[in-house]
CSV table of C-alpha atoms and ligand atoms in Angstrom, one decimal:
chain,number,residue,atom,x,y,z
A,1,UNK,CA,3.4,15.3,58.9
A,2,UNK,CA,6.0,15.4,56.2
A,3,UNK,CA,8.3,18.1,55.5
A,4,UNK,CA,8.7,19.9,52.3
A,5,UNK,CA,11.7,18.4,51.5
A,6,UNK,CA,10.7,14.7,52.2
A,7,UNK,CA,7.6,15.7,50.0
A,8,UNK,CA,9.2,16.9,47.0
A,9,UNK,CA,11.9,14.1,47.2
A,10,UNK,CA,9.0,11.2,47.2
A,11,UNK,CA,7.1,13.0,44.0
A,12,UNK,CA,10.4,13.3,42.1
A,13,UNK,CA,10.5,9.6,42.7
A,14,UNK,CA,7.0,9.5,41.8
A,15,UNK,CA,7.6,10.7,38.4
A,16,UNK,CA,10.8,8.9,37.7
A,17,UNK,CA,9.2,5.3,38.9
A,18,UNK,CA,5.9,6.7,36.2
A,19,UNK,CA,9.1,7.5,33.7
A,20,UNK,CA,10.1,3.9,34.0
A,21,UNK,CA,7.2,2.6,33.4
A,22,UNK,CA,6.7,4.5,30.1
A,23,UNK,CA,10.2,3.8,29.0
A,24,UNK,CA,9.5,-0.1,29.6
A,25,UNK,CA,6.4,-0.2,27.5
A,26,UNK,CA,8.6,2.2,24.9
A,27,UNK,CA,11.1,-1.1,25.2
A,28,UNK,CA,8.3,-3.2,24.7
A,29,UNK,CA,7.0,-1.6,21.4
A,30,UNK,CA,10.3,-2.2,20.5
A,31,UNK,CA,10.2,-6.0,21.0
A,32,UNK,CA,6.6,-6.0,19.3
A,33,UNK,CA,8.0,-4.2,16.2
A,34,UNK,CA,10.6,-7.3,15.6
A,35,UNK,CA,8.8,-9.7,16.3
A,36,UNK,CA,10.2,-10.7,19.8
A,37,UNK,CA,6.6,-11.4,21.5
A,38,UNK,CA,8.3,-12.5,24.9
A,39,UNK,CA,10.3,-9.9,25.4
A,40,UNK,CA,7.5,-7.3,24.6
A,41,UNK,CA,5.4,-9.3,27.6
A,42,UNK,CA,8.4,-9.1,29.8
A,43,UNK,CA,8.5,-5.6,29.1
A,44,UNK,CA,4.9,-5.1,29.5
A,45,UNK,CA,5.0,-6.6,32.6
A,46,UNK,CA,8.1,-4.5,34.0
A,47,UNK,CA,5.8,-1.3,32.8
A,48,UNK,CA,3.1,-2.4,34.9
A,49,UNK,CA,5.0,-3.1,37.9
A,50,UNK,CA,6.9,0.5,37.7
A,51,UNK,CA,3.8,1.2,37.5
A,52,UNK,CA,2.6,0.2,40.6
A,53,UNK,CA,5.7,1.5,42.2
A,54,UNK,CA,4.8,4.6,41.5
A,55,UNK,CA,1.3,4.3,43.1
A,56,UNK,CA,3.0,3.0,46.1
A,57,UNK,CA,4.5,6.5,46.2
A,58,UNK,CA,1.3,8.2,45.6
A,59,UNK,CA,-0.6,6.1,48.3
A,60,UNK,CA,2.7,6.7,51.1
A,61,UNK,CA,2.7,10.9,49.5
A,62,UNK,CA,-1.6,10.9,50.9
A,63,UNK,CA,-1.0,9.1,53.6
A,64,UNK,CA,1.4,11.3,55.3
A,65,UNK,CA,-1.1,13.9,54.7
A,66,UNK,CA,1.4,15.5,51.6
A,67,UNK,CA,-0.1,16.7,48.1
A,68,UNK,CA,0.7,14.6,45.0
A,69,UNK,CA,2.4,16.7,42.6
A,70,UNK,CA,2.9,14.9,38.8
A,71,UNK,CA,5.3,16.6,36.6
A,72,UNK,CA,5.7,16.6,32.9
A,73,UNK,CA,7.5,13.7,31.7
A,74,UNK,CA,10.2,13.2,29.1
A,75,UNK,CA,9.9,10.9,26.0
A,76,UNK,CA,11.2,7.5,26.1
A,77,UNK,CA,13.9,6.2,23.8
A,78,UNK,CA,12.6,4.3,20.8
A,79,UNK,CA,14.9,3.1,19.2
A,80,UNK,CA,18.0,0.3,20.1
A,81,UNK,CA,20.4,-1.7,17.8
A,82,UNK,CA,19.6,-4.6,18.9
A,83,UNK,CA,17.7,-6.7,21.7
A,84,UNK,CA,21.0,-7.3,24.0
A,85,UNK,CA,21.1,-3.4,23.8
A,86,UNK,CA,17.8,-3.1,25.6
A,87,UNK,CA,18.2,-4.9,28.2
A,88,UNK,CA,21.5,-3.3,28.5
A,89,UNK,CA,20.2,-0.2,29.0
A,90,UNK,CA,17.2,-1.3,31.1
A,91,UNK,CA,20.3,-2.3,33.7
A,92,UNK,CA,21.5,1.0,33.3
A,93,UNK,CA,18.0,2.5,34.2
A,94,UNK,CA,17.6,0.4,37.4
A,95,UNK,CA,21.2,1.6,38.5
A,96,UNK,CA,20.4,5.1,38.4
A,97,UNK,CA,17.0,4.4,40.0
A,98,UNK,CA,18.6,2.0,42.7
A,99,UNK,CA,21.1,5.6,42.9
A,100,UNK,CA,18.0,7.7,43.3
A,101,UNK,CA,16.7,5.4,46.4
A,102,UNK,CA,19.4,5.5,48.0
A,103,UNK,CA,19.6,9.1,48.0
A,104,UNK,CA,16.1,9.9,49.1
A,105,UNK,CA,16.5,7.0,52.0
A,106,UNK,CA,19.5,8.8,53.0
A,107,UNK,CA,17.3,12.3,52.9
A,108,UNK,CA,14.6,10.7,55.2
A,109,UNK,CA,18.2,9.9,57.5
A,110,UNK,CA,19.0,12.4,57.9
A,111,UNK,CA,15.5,14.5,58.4
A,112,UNK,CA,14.9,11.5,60.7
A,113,UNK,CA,12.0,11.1,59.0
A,114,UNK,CA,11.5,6.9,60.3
A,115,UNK,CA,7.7,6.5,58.1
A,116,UNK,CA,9.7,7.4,55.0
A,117,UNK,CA,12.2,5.4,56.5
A,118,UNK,CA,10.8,2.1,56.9
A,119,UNK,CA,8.2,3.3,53.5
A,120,UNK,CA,11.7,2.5,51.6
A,121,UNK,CA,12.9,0.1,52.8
A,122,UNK,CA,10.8,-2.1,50.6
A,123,UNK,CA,12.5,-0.2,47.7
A,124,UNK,CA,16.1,-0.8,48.6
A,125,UNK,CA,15.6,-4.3,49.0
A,126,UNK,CA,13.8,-4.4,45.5
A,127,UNK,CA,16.2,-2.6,43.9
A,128,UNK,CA,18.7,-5.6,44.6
A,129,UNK,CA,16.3,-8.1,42.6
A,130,UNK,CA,15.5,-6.0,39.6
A,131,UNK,CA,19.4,-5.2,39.0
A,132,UNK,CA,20.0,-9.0,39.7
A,133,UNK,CA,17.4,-9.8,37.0
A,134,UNK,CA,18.1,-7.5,33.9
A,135,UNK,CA,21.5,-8.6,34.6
A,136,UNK,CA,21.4,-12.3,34.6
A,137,UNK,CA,19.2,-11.6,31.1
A,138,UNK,CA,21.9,-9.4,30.1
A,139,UNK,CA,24.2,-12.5,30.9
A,140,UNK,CA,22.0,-14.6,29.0
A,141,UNK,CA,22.4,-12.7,25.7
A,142,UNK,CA,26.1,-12.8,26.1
A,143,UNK,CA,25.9,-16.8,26.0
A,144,UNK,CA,23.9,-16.8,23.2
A,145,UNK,CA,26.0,-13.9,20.7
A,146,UNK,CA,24.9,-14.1,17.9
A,147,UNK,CA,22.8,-17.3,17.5
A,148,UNK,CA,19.6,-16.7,16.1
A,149,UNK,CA,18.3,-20.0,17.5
A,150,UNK,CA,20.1,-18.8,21.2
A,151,UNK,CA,17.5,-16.0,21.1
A,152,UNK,CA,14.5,-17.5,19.6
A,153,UNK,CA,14.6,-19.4,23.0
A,154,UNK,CA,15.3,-16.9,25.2
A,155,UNK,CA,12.3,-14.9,23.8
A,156,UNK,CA,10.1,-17.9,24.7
A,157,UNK,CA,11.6,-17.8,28.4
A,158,UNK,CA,11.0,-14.0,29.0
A,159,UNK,CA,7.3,-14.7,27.8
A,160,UNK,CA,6.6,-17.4,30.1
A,161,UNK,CA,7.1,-14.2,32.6
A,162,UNK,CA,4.6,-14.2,35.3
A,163,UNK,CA,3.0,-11.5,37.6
A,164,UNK,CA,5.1,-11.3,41.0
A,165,UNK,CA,3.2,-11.1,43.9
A,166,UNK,CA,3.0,-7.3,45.4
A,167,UNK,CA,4.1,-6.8,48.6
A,168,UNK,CA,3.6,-4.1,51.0
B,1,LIG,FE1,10.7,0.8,40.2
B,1,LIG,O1,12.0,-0.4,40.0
B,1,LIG,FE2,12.6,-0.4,38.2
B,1,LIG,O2,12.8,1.4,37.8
């Protein structure tokens, strides 16, 4: 049994975890259009795991006997400045979606709602690794300013990227 509220509150997050997902293969066309092969992959593979996060919604939405709704999505932005700027804003994205965890765990608080509960818990904690990645990248690109050579190599590090292991 879910309430209403719980069940709209997981399918908004639904859609915005499918939204991120589109938005990181949006940054990885991006990369592909300059050239930047790694940082398309690392994109690719951030698509496919938001990707995934939003099926663990879906699966969790079933499972407590709720409908899945999916709702019309917004385009992604295609164009940046540069790579740093990217990345930048891809930190910027996981802050409001780290925001828009919190909110719903603190929803399922106070419905005392403890599947949705425990369901999140997962998220919170990998909120706290994908901030802490995008910005050590972030940190990366502001070693390197503006040397082309600095960012030849880290394109070859974010494409040696590999598929985390799903948990939950
Ligand atoms: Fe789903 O973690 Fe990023 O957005």
């Amino acid at each position: 049994m879910v309430s209403k509220k719980i069940e709209d509150a997981l399918n908004d997050q639904l859609n915005k975890e499918m939204f991120s997902s589109y938005l990181y293969l949006s940054m990885a066309a991006y990369f592909d259009n300059i050239n930047l092969g790694g940082m398309s992959k690392w994109m690719k593979m951030q698509s496919e795991e938001e990707y995934l996060h939003a099926m663990k919604f879906y699966d969790f939405i079933l499972r407590l006997g709720g409908k899945v709704k999916l709702a019309a999505m917004e385009a992604p932005q295609t164009k940046w400045k540069a790579p740093k700027d990217v990345f930048e804003d891809s930190l910027k994205h996981e802050q409001f979606i780290s925001k828009s965890i919190h909110k719903l765990m603190d929803l399922a608080i106070e419905e005392s709602h403890h599947p949705t509960k425990s369901f999140l818990q997962w998220f919170v904690d990998e909120q706290v690794e994908e901030e802490d990645n995008v910005q050590q990248i972030v940190e990366n690109f502001n070693l390197i300013a503006d040397d082309k050579s600095g960012l030849f190599m880290l394109d070859r590090e974010l494409g040696a990227r590999t598929a985390e292991v799903e948990q939950n």
